[in-house]
């Protein structure tokens, strides 16, 4: 506390003004560096309108022979990635809770932070030469990333759980493992499962990118149609992808809400 | 007192769910060619790859500085542009302060679709429009940032204290004044946190976009990979790891001070 | 004095027992006493006097730093492990905050009392033997809430939850029940009901029962024997009906105040 109850007020540029100034400066510098001149930006709307025009009319010709199978593959590899993530993250979430295993938690949190820092596409980059081009590599890449994410979120759920019931199990002669199964798991499992489902939604979105390095899913098809300027077919890929992803989000979202309520 | 009858065990329901999940997993696993044996058999190839990837080529490091700078620039532009556009998008999609039902529903769906379109698409779209390079990447990340920030931010706006908002309205303020004086001041800290979070995502995202030719470190990565220069690839991956972790720590530190 | 009871029916024996917590706080200091089989003992003392510490040394939830505690002649193991778990299986514990798993049924909570007696895979898969389910049901019958067996524990009132806690302890078929301020979170009426339950179980089944209490009138009314603790030391040990206000003053180190009584509204 200051000794003067009412210090003399002097105008100072506040935190907000400084931030705006610095960010503004960095922005201008970045724009200059990537050669985003005003002329280029002025031309952008017209160019964009022209390109968007290419996407019409939507070409459904390969809808069910190529697009749908690719989307299905995306769903499959997202699913397997999520299953891998959920299965491996469950023990890691418990071992990674500092309230239960202070020592192991530090190690596990470090490892999962490292895993999370590497974008899944880089994992795929290494996995493709090992297991070959295709969705298996993509599923593994998503799996690795999911383990990192889900262990962190899971450990947070476990850390916020009430450990009192666990002590009751141990007081009745139960082992640590029994205390975790009977006293902890019923508390945290619904929340963990909600995280798994949300990770599935995110994995499905991520799977649309893995195709870039040949790791399967709808991404490869999207990339190729756009690269070879088959915009009308790309439109079909986009429309179907958006519809499927939104539908799955809706189902998964309502299951998640049910899990968290019950 | 009588013992209650056990509730119906709904064994059928549970069995159906379990079998459904199992079938989904089996079907997916088989279709994508999941096999542990393949993993084991390819261990030899894997170890060769690892040997080729090690040690990282440190002599290559100086040549990464330029591309990294470009990655950060792309991410910065994307974040700032996205952050500005996200404000109206988020406010109009927040139920309690949205001016009317139609705006709300339209904006909400707009946000959902934006979020669902892959960033890969935006990168290719802008690359087709303005040519391959960092500008296309920055534009794609702008759209991506709008999607990320507006989703989170509109949830924060929905959770504000409406009494303050009402007070501005009651003293004769316009809708814009209600937003500017009664709503946004309540949520600036969250907004700043989301913007920082989007910046983290954008640094990662710009690597993906680089792979399809939208500038930055991803582009170097793609060329080295195509030439099987795996010692350089490892160098890039390690550098990426360090940069991402640094930015994350910076962002966490700032966010902690904000809240 | 009961501290010199004949050794053949001694259930719990403290000898020079002391607890110093890792942070240096002394929780219990040089306590020596015997508790005979079938006794109903109430432990009183102000907050922080060491009542919980005293109880928790008996089932090894808090390890002793000095001295010994024996339960029917067997010293409480200091290390975690099978020996300690087998001892704990014979000692039921009831907590102030109930410590139920709120999301699962009352029956499943009571079955936790059987955890040390059934094969590990059975408790993991929630496939309890019929005989153990039977035991859980009769424990619930004894505390009068068998009709709630399939209700979620979290949906019950405080008094009902504490009965589930007692049933869980009973399901262990214990030789000793330790109750750590079992009524501190309950309203006066429920409070007496729960105390009556504990007393009845003690009489009917002959289970040695130790109850930590905060309220003096409850202690005087239910404690056949009262043990007074102050700053971790034993300062009183005598029959409940003989306790005078002067004794309480000694235990609390001050004159009893209104807060120390539960105002006998129900009687
Ligand atoms: N886990 C612990 N770590 C450190 N000090 C503790 C711990 N548990 C209790 N204490 C301290 O030991 C003393 C006795 O506590 P406790 O046995 O809980 O008393 P009571 O149950 O009579 O209120 C208190 O001073 C308390 O602060
Ligand atoms: Mg206590």
mmCIF file with all atom_site columns, N, CA, C and O in Angstrom, chain C residues 155-200:
data_model
loop_
_atom_site.group_PDB
_atom_site.id
_atom_site.type_symbol
_atom_site.label_atom_id
_atom_site.label_alt_id
_atom_site.label_comp_id
_atom_site.label_asym_id
_atom_site.label_entity_id
_atom_site.label_seq_id
_atom_site.pdbx_PDB_ins_code
_atom_site.Cartn_x
_atom_site.Cartn_y
_atom_site.Cartn_z
_atom_site.occupancy
_atom_site.B_iso_or_equiv
_atom_site.pdbx_formal_charge
_atom_site.auth_seq_id
_atom_site.auth_comp_id
_atom_site.auth_asym_id
_atom_site.auth_atom_id
_atom_site.pdbx_PDB_model_num
ATOM 1   N N  . UNK C 1 155 ? -27.185 -38.673 -3.628 1.00 0.00 ? 155 UNK C N  1
ATOM 2   C CA . UNK C 1 155 ? -28.547 -38.137 -3.589 1.00 0.00 ? 155 UNK C CA 1
ATOM 3   C C  . UNK C 1 155 ? -29.171 -38.213 -2.200 1.00 0.00 ? 155 UNK C C  1
ATOM 4   O O  . UNK C 1 155 ? -30.281 -37.744 -1.998 1.00 0.00 ? 155 UNK C O  1
ATOM 5   N N  . UNK C 1 156 ? -28.467 -38.824 -1.242 1.00 0.00 ? 156 UNK C N  1
ATOM 6   C CA . UNK C 1 156 ? -29.042 -38.982 0.094  1.00 0.00 ? 156 UNK C CA 1
ATOM 7   C C  . UNK C 1 156 ? -28.773 -37.749 0.957  1.00 0.00 ? 156 UNK C C  1
ATOM 8   O O  . UNK C 1 156 ? -27.891 -36.954 0.681  1.00 0.00 ? 156 UNK C O  1
ATOM 9   N N  . UNK C 1 157 ? -29.569 -37.641 2.056  1.00 0.00 ? 157 UNK C N  1
ATOM 10  C CA . UNK C 1 157 ? -29.332 -36.566 3.014  1.00 0.00 ? 157 UNK C CA 1
ATOM 11  C C  . UNK C 1 157 ? -28.091 -36.894 3.838  1.00 0.00 ? 157 UNK C C  1
ATOM 12  O O  . UNK C 1 157 ? -27.590 -38.016 3.804  1.00 0.00 ? 157 UNK C O  1
ATOM 13  N N  . UNK C 1 158 ? -27.608 -35.906 4.592  1.00 0.00 ? 158 UNK C N  1
ATOM 14  C CA . UNK C 1 158 ? -26.397 -36.107 5.385  1.00 0.00 ? 158 UNK C CA 1
ATOM 15  C C  . UNK C 1 158 ? -26.503 -37.285 6.346  1.00 0.00 ? 158 UNK C C  1
ATOM 16  O O  . UNK C 1 158 ? -25.616 -38.132 6.412  1.00 0.00 ? 158 UNK C O  1
ATOM 17  N N  . UNK C 1 159 ? -27.630 -37.341 7.067  1.00 0.00 ? 159 UNK C N  1
ATOM 18  C CA . UNK C 1 159 ? -27.806 -38.417 8.036  1.00 0.00 ? 159 UNK C CA 1
ATOM 19  C C  . UNK C 1 159 ? -27.814 -39.784 7.367  1.00 0.00 ? 159 UNK C C  1
ATOM 20  O O  . UNK C 1 159 ? -27.212 -40.739 7.852  1.00 0.00 ? 159 UNK C O  1
ATOM 21  N N  . UNK C 1 160 ? -28.490 -39.855 6.200  1.00 0.00 ? 160 UNK C N  1
ATOM 22  C CA . UNK C 1 160 ? -28.532 -41.118 5.473  1.00 0.00 ? 160 UNK C CA 1
ATOM 23  C C  . UNK C 1 160 ? -27.141 -41.500 4.973  1.00 0.00 ? 160 UNK C C  1
ATOM 24  O O  . UNK C 1 160 ? -26.751 -42.661 5.018  1.00 0.00 ? 160 UNK C O  1
ATOM 25  N N  . UNK C 1 161 ? -26.385 -40.485 4.504  1.00 0.00 ? 161 UNK C N  1
ATOM 26  C CA . UNK C 1 161 ? -25.043 -40.789 4.016  1.00 0.00 ? 161 UNK C CA 1
ATOM 27  C C  . UNK C 1 161 ? -24.175 -41.335 5.140  1.00 0.00 ? 161 UNK C C  1
ATOM 28  O O  . UNK C 1 161 ? -23.393 -42.267 4.942  1.00 0.00 ? 161 UNK C O  1
ATOM 29  N N  . UNK C 1 162 ? -24.329 -40.758 6.348  1.00 0.00 ? 162 UNK C N  1
ATOM 30  C CA . UNK C 1 162 ? -23.504 -41.264 7.434  1.00 0.00 ? 162 UNK C CA 1
ATOM 31  C C  . UNK C 1 162 ? -23.906 -42.683 7.796  1.00 0.00 ? 162 UNK C C  1
ATOM 32  O O  . UNK C 1 162 ? -23.065 -43.489 8.159  1.00 0.00 ? 162 UNK C O  1
ATOM 33  N N  . UNK C 1 163 ? -25.173 -43.015 7.627  1.00 0.00 ? 163 UNK C N  1
ATOM 34  C CA . UNK C 1 163 ? -25.571 -44.403 7.881  1.00 0.00 ? 163 UNK C CA 1
ATOM 35  C C  . UNK C 1 163 ? -24.938 -45.331 6.868  1.00 0.00 ? 163 UNK C C  1
ATOM 36  O O  . UNK C 1 163 ? -24.557 -46.446 7.202  1.00 0.00 ? 163 UNK C O  1
ATOM 37  N N  . UNK C 1 164 ? -24.852 -44.868 5.627  1.00 0.00 ? 164 UNK C N  1
ATOM 38  C CA . UNK C 1 164 ? -24.160 -45.686 4.627  1.00 0.00 ? 164 UNK C CA 1
ATOM 39  C C  . UNK C 1 164 ? -22.708 -45.873 5.052  1.00 0.00 ? 164 UNK C C  1
ATOM 40  O O  . UNK C 1 164 ? -22.146 -46.966 4.964  1.00 0.00 ? 164 UNK C O  1
ATOM 41  N N  . UNK C 1 165 ? -22.101 -44.797 5.580  1.00 0.00 ? 165 UNK C N  1
ATOM 42  C CA . UNK C 1 165 ? -20.726 -44.892 6.067  1.00 0.00 ? 165 UNK C CA 1
ATOM 43  C C  . UNK C 1 165 ? -20.606 -45.947 7.161  1.00 0.00 ? 165 UNK C C  1
ATOM 44  O O  . UNK C 1 165 ? -19.656 -46.727 7.183  1.00 0.00 ? 165 UNK C O  1
ATOM 45  N N  . UNK C 1 166 ? -21.594 -45.984 8.071  1.00 0.00 ? 166 UNK C N  1
ATOM 46  C CA . UNK C 1 166 ? -21.563 -46.975 9.152  1.00 0.00 ? 166 UNK C CA 1
ATOM 47  C C  . UNK C 1 166 ? -21.765 -48.379 8.582  1.00 0.00 ? 166 UNK C C  1
ATOM 48  O O  . UNK C 1 166 ? -21.081 -49.332 8.968  1.00 0.00 ? 166 UNK C O  1
ATOM 49  N N  . UNK C 1 167 ? -22.697 -48.487 7.622  1.00 0.00 ? 167 UNK C N  1
ATOM 50  C CA . UNK C 1 167 ? -22.936 -49.798 7.001  1.00 0.00 ? 167 UNK C CA 1
ATOM 51  C C  . UNK C 1 167 ? -21.675 -50.305 6.308  1.00 0.00 ? 167 UNK C C  1
ATOM 52  O O  . UNK C 1 167 ? -21.364 -51.492 6.354  1.00 0.00 ? 167 UNK C O  1
ATOM 53  N N  . UNK C 1 168 ? -20.937 -49.373 5.669  1.00 0.00 ? 168 UNK C N  1
ATOM 54  C CA . UNK C 1 168 ? -19.694 -49.777 5.002  1.00 0.00 ? 168 UNK C CA 1
ATOM 55  C C  . UNK C 1 168 ? -18.712 -50.356 6.025  1.00 0.00 ? 168 UNK C C  1
ATOM 56  O O  . UNK C 1 168 ? -18.075 -51.383 5.783  1.00 0.00 ? 168 UNK C O  1
ATOM 57  N N  . UNK C 1 169 ? -18.645 -49.695 7.190  1.00 0.00 ? 169 UNK C N  1
ATOM 58  C CA . UNK C 1 169 ? -17.761 -50.214 8.240  1.00 0.00 ? 169 UNK C CA 1
ATOM 59  C C  . UNK C 1 169 ? -18.260 -51.569 8.743  1.00 0.00 ? 169 UNK C C  1
ATOM 60  O O  . UNK C 1 169 ? -17.480 -52.499 8.947  1.00 0.00 ? 169 UNK C O  1
ATOM 61  N N  . UNK C 1 170 ? -19.590 -51.694 8.897  1.00 0.00 ? 170 UNK C N  1
ATOM 62  C CA . UNK C 1 170 ? -20.163 -52.952 9.389  1.00 0.00 ? 170 UNK C CA 1
ATOM 63  C C  . UNK C 1 170 ? -19.916 -54.098 8.427  1.00 0.00 ? 170 UNK C C  1
ATOM 64  O O  . UNK C 1 170 ? -19.717 -55.235 8.841  1.00 0.00 ? 170 UNK C O  1
ATOM 65  N N  . UNK C 1 171 ? -19.953 -53.785 7.132  1.00 0.00 ? 171 UNK C N  1
ATOM 66  C CA . UNK C 1 171 ? -19.771 -54.829 6.128  1.00 0.00 ? 171 UNK C CA 1
ATOM 67  C C  . UNK C 1 171 ? -18.400 -55.484 6.253  1.00 0.00 ? 171 UNK C C  1
ATOM 68  O O  . UNK C 1 171 ? -18.182 -56.592 5.778  1.00 0.00 ? 171 UNK C O  1
ATOM 69  N N  . UNK C 1 172 ? -17.481 -54.793 6.903  1.00 0.00 ? 172 UNK C N  1
ATOM 70  C CA . UNK C 1 172 ? -16.163 -55.393 7.113  1.00 0.00 ? 172 UNK C CA 1
ATOM 71  C C  . UNK C 1 172 ? -16.212 -56.495 8.171  1.00 0.00 ? 172 UNK C C  1
ATOM 72  O O  . UNK C 1 172 ? -15.226 -57.173 8.375  1.00 0.00 ? 172 UNK C O  1
ATOM 73  N N  . UNK C 1 173 ? -17.353 -56.650 8.859  1.00 0.00 ? 173 UNK C N  1
ATOM 74  C CA . UNK C 1 173 ? -17.443 -57.533 10.017 1.00 0.00 ? 173 UNK C CA 1
ATOM 75  C C  . UNK C 1 173 ? -16.287 -57.232 10.959 1.00 0.00 ? 173 UNK C C  1
ATOM 76  O O  . UNK C 1 173 ? -15.487 -58.115 11.291 1.00 0.00 ? 173 UNK C O  1
ATOM 77  N N  . UNK C 1 174 ? -16.201 -55.965 11.401 1.00 0.00 ? 174 UNK C N  1
ATOM 78  C CA . UNK C 1 174 ? -14.985 -55.547 12.092 1.00 0.00 ? 174 UNK C CA 1
ATOM 79  C C  . UNK C 1 174 ? -14.992 -55.936 13.574 1.00 0.00 ? 174 UNK C C  1
ATOM 80  O O  . UNK C 1 174 ? -16.044 -56.211 14.154 1.00 0.00 ? 174 UNK C O  1
ATOM 81  N N  . UNK C 1 175 ? -13.792 -55.955 14.165 1.00 0.00 ? 175 UNK C N  1
ATOM 82  C CA . UNK C 1 175 ? -13.678 -56.130 15.608 1.00 0.00 ? 175 UNK C CA 1
ATOM 83  C C  . UNK C 1 175 ? -13.705 -54.766 16.292 1.00 0.00 ? 175 UNK C C  1
ATOM 84  O O  . UNK C 1 175 ? -14.036 -54.665 17.459 1.00 0.00 ? 175 UNK C O  1
ATOM 85  N N  . UNK C 1 176 ? -13.308 -53.737 15.524 1.00 0.00 ? 176 UNK C N  1
ATOM 86  C CA . UNK C 1 176 ? -13.234 -52.390 16.081 1.00 0.00 ? 176 UNK C CA 1
ATOM 87  C C  . UNK C 1 176 ? -13.874 -51.420 15.096 1.00 0.00 ? 176 UNK C C  1
ATOM 88  O O  . UNK C 1 176 ? -13.724 -51.585 13.887 1.00 0.00 ? 176 UNK C O  1
ATOM 89  N N  . UNK C 1 177 ? -14.611 -50.437 15.608 1.00 0.00 ? 177 UNK C N  1
ATOM 90  C CA . UNK C 1 177 ? -15.075 -49.338 14.748 1.00 0.00 ? 177 UNK C CA 1
ATOM 91  C C  . UNK C 1 177 ? -14.481 -48.039 15.278 1.00 0.00 ? 177 UNK C C  1
ATOM 92  O O  . UNK C 1 177 ? -14.539 -47.757 16.480 1.00 0.00 ? 177 UNK C O  1
ATOM 93  N N  . UNK C 1 178 ? -13.861 -47.278 14.373 1.00 0.00 ? 178 UNK C N  1
ATOM 94  C CA . UNK C 1 178 ? -13.319 -45.971 14.718 1.00 0.00 ? 178 UNK C CA 1
ATOM 95  C C  . UNK C 1 178 ? -14.200 -44.925 14.046 1.00 0.00 ? 178 UNK C C  1
ATOM 96  O O  . UNK C 1 178 ? -14.363 -44.951 12.832 1.00 0.00 ? 178 UNK C O  1
ATOM 97  N N  . UNK C 1 179 ? -14.786 -44.030 14.816 1.00 0.00 ? 179 UNK C N  1
ATOM 98  C CA . UNK C 1 179 ? -15.648 -42.998 14.227 1.00 0.00 ? 179 UNK C CA 1
ATOM 99  C C  . UNK C 1 179 ? -15.065 -41.624 14.548 1.00 0.00 ? 179 UNK C C  1
ATOM 100 O O  . UNK C 1 179 ? -15.008 -41.230 15.715 1.00 0.00 ? 179 UNK C O  1
ATOM 101 N N  . UNK C 1 180 ? -14.613 -40.928 13.506 1.00 0.00 ? 180 UNK C N  1
ATOM 102 C CA . UNK C 1 180 ? -13.941 -39.637 13.693 1.00 0.00 ? 180 UNK C CA 1
ATOM 103 C C  . UNK C 1 180 ? -14.947 -38.504 13.527 1.00 0.00 ? 180 UNK C C  1
ATOM 104 O O  . UNK C 1 180 ? -15.276 -38.121 12.409 1.00 0.00 ? 180 UNK C O  1
ATOM 105 N N  . UNK C 1 181 ? -15.430 -37.963 14.619 1.00 0.00 ? 181 UNK C N  1
ATOM 106 C CA . UNK C 1 181 ? -16.473 -36.930 14.621 1.00 0.00 ? 181 UNK C CA 1
ATOM 107 C C  . UNK C 1 181 ? -17.606 -37.275 13.663 1.00 0.00 ? 181 UNK C C  1
ATOM 108 O O  . UNK C 1 181 ? -17.892 -36.512 12.743 1.00 0.00 ? 181 UNK C O  1
ATOM 109 N N  . UNK C 1 182 ? -18.272 -38.394 13.868 1.00 0.00 ? 182 UNK C N  1
ATOM 110 C CA . UNK C 1 182 ? -19.258 -38.872 12.895 1.00 0.00 ? 182 UNK C CA 1
ATOM 111 C C  . UNK C 1 182 ? -20.501 -37.992 12.808 1.00 0.00 ? 182 UNK C C  1
ATOM 112 O O  . UNK C 1 182 ? -21.254 -38.100 11.847 1.00 0.00 ? 182 UNK C O  1
ATOM 113 N N  . UNK C 1 183 ? -20.726 -37.138 13.817 1.00 0.00 ? 183 UNK C N  1
ATOM 114 C CA . UNK C 1 183 ? -21.975 -36.368 13.804 1.00 0.00 ? 183 UNK C CA 1
ATOM 115 C C  . UNK C 1 183 ? -21.723 -34.877 13.630 1.00 0.00 ? 183 UNK C C  1
ATOM 116 O O  . UNK C 1 183 ? -22.648 -34.076 13.682 1.00 0.00 ? 183 UNK C O  1
ATOM 117 N N  . UNK C 1 184 ? -20.478 -34.498 13.394 1.00 0.00 ? 184 UNK C N  1
ATOM 118 C CA . UNK C 1 184 ? -20.161 -33.069 13.353 1.00 0.00 ? 184 UNK C CA 1
ATOM 119 C C  . UNK C 1 184 ? -20.827 -32.359 12.182 1.00 0.00 ? 184 UNK C C  1
ATOM 120 O O  . UNK C 1 184 ? -21.014 -31.150 12.216 1.00 0.00 ? 184 UNK C O  1
ATOM 121 N N  . UNK C 1 185 ? -21.189 -33.107 11.117 1.00 0.00 ? 185 UNK C N  1
ATOM 122 C CA . UNK C 1 185 ? -21.809 -32.437 9.958  1.00 0.00 ? 185 UNK C CA 1
ATOM 123 C C  . UNK C 1 185 ? -23.324 -32.605 9.956  1.00 0.00 ? 185 UNK C C  1
ATOM 124 O O  . UNK C 1 185 ? -23.954 -32.366 8.936  1.00 0.00 ? 185 UNK C O  1
ATOM 125 N N  . UNK C 1 186 ? -23.910 -33.050 11.085 1.00 0.00 ? 186 UNK C N  1
ATOM 126 C CA . UNK C 1 186 ? -25.339 -33.375 11.063 1.00 0.00 ? 186 UNK C CA 1
ATOM 127 C C  . UNK C 1 186 ? -26.134 -32.459 11.985 1.00 0.00 ? 186 UNK C C  1
ATOM 128 O O  . UNK C 1 186 ? -25.585 -31.869 12.923 1.00 0.00 ? 186 UNK C O  1
ATOM 129 N N  . UNK C 1 187 ? -27.452 -32.374 11.740 1.00 0.00 ? 187 UNK C N  1
ATOM 130 C CA . UNK C 1 187 ? -28.307 -31.563 12.608 1.00 0.00 ? 187 UNK C CA 1
ATOM 131 C C  . UNK C 1 187 ? -28.577 -32.339 13.904 1.00 0.00 ? 187 UNK C C  1
ATOM 132 O O  . UNK C 1 187 ? -28.378 -33.550 13.960 1.00 0.00 ? 187 UNK C O  1
ATOM 133 N N  . UNK C 1 188 ? -29.017 -31.637 14.976 1.00 0.00 ? 188 UNK C N  1
ATOM 134 C CA . UNK C 1 188 ? -29.135 -32.275 16.291 1.00 0.00 ? 188 UNK C CA 1
ATOM 135 C C  . UNK C 1 188 ? -29.945 -33.572 16.306 1.00 0.00 ? 188 UNK C C  1
ATOM 136 O O  . UNK C 1 188 ? -29.520 -34.549 16.913 1.00 0.00 ? 188 UNK C O  1
ATOM 137 N N  . UNK C 1 189 ? -31.105 -33.594 15.623 1.00 0.00 ? 189 UNK C N  1
ATOM 138 C CA . UNK C 1 189 ? -31.948 -34.792 15.677 1.00 0.00 ? 189 UNK C CA 1
ATOM 139 C C  . UNK C 1 189 ? -31.215 -35.974 15.053 1.00 0.00 ? 189 UNK C C  1
ATOM 140 O O  . UNK C 1 189 ? -31.067 -37.043 15.659 1.00 0.00 ? 189 UNK C O  1
ATOM 141 N N  . UNK C 1 190 ? -30.717 -35.784 13.827 1.00 0.00 ? 190 UNK C N  1
ATOM 142 C CA . UNK C 1 190 ? -29.992 -36.838 13.124 1.00 0.00 ? 190 UNK C CA 1
ATOM 143 C C  . UNK C 1 190 ? -28.784 -37.276 13.924 1.00 0.00 ? 190 UNK C C  1
ATOM 144 O O  . UNK C 1 190 ? -28.424 -38.455 13.965 1.00 0.00 ? 190 UNK C O  1
ATOM 145 N N  . UNK C 1 191 ? -28.181 -36.296 14.572 1.00 0.00 ? 191 UNK C N  1
ATOM 146 C CA . UNK C 1 191 ? -27.006 -36.517 15.382 1.00 0.00 ? 191 UNK C CA 1
ATOM 147 C C  . UNK C 1 191 ? -27.259 -37.598 16.427 1.00 0.00 ? 191 UNK C C  1
ATOM 148 O O  . UNK C 1 191 ? -26.511 -38.547 16.562 1.00 0.00 ? 191 UNK C O  1
ATOM 149 N N  . UNK C 1 192 ? -28.371 -37.453 17.138 1.00 0.00 ? 192 UNK C N  1
ATOM 150 C CA . UNK C 1 192 ? -28.699 -38.452 18.161 1.00 0.00 ? 192 UNK C CA 1
ATOM 151 C C  . UNK C 1 192 ? -29.011 -39.802 17.537 1.00 0.00 ? 192 UNK C C  1
ATOM 152 O O  . UNK C 1 192 ? -28.630 -40.836 18.073 1.00 0.00 ? 192 UNK C O  1
ATOM 153 N N  . UNK C 1 193 ? -29.701 -39.782 16.391 1.00 0.00 ? 193 UNK C N  1
ATOM 154 C CA . UNK C 1 193 ? -30.033 -41.053 15.749 1.00 0.00 ? 193 UNK C CA 1
ATOM 155 C C  . UNK C 1 193 ? -28.772 -41.822 15.391 1.00 0.00 ? 193 UNK C C  1
ATOM 156 O O  . UNK C 1 193 ? -28.675 -43.023 15.624 1.00 0.00 ? 193 UNK C O  1
ATOM 157 N N  . UNK C 1 194 ? -27.790 -41.097 14.837 1.00 0.00 ? 194 UNK C N  1
ATOM 158 C CA . UNK C 1 194 ? -26.558 -41.770 14.434 1.00 0.00 ? 194 UNK C CA 1
ATOM 159 C C  . UNK C 1 194 ? -25.808 -42.291 15.666 1.00 0.00 ? 194 UNK C C  1
ATOM 160 O O  . UNK C 1 194 ? -25.287 -43.406 15.674 1.00 0.00 ? 194 UNK C O  1
ATOM 161 N N  . UNK C 1 195 ? -25.794 -41.487 16.730 1.00 0.00 ? 195 UNK C N  1
ATOM 162 C CA . UNK C 1 195 ? -25.125 -41.951 17.951 1.00 0.00 ? 195 UNK C CA 1
ATOM 163 C C  . UNK C 1 195 ? -25.822 -43.187 18.515 1.00 0.00 ? 195 UNK C C  1
ATOM 164 O O  . UNK C 1 195 ? -25.174 -44.131 18.971 1.00 0.00 ? 195 UNK C O  1
ATOM 165 N N  . UNK C 1 196 ? -27.159 -43.180 18.475 1.00 0.00 ? 196 UNK C N  1
ATOM 166 C CA . UNK C 1 196 ? -27.907 -44.346 18.958 1.00 0.00 ? 196 UNK C CA 1
ATOM 167 C C  . UNK C 1 196 ? -27.558 -45.581 18.130 1.00 0.00 ? 196 UNK C C  1
ATOM 168 O O  . UNK C 1 196 ? -27.401 -46.674 18.663 1.00 0.00 ? 196 UNK C O  1
ATOM 169 N N  . UNK C 1 197 ? -27.453 -45.380 16.808 1.00 0.00 ? 197 UNK C N  1
ATOM 170 C CA . UNK C 1 197 ? -27.070 -46.487 15.921 1.00 0.00 ? 197 UNK C CA 1
ATOM 171 C C  . UNK C 1 197 ? -25.748 -47.089 16.365 1.00 0.00 ? 197 UNK C C  1
ATOM 172 O O  . UNK C 1 197 ? -25.605 -48.307 16.499 1.00 0.00 ? 197 UNK C O  1
ATOM 173 N N  . UNK C 1 198 ? -24.766 -46.206 16.574 1.00 0.00 ? 198 UNK C N  1
ATOM 174 C CA . UNK C 1 198 ? -23.430 -46.688 16.945 1.00 0.00 ? 198 UNK C CA 1
ATOM 175 C C  . UNK C 1 198 ? -23.476 -47.450 18.279 1.00 0.00 ? 198 UNK C C  1
ATOM 176 O O  . UNK C 1 198 ? -22.869 -48.507 18.428 1.00 0.00 ? 198 UNK C O  1
ATOM 177 N N  . UNK C 1 199 ? -24.227 -46.896 19.224 1.00 0.00 ? 199 UNK C N  1
ATOM 178 C CA . UNK C 1 199 ? -24.320 -47.531 20.540 1.00 0.00 ? 199 UNK C CA 1
ATOM 179 C C  . UNK C 1 199 ? -24.997 -48.902 20.443 1.00 0.00 ? 199 UNK C C  1
ATOM 180 O O  . UNK C 1 199 ? -24.560 -49.881 21.039 1.00 0.00 ? 199 UNK C O  1
ATOM 181 N N  . UNK C 1 200 ? -26.067 -48.959 19.650 1.00 0.00 ? 200 UNK C N  1
ATOM 182 C CA . UNK C 1 200 ? -26.822 -50.199 19.482 1.00 0.00 ? 200 UNK C CA 1
ATOM 183 C C  . UNK C 1 200 ? -25.916 -51.272 18.847 1.00 0.00 ? 200 UNK C C  1
ATOM 184 O O  . UNK C 1 200 ? -25.878 -52.423 19.282 1.00 0.00 ? 200 UNK C O  1
#
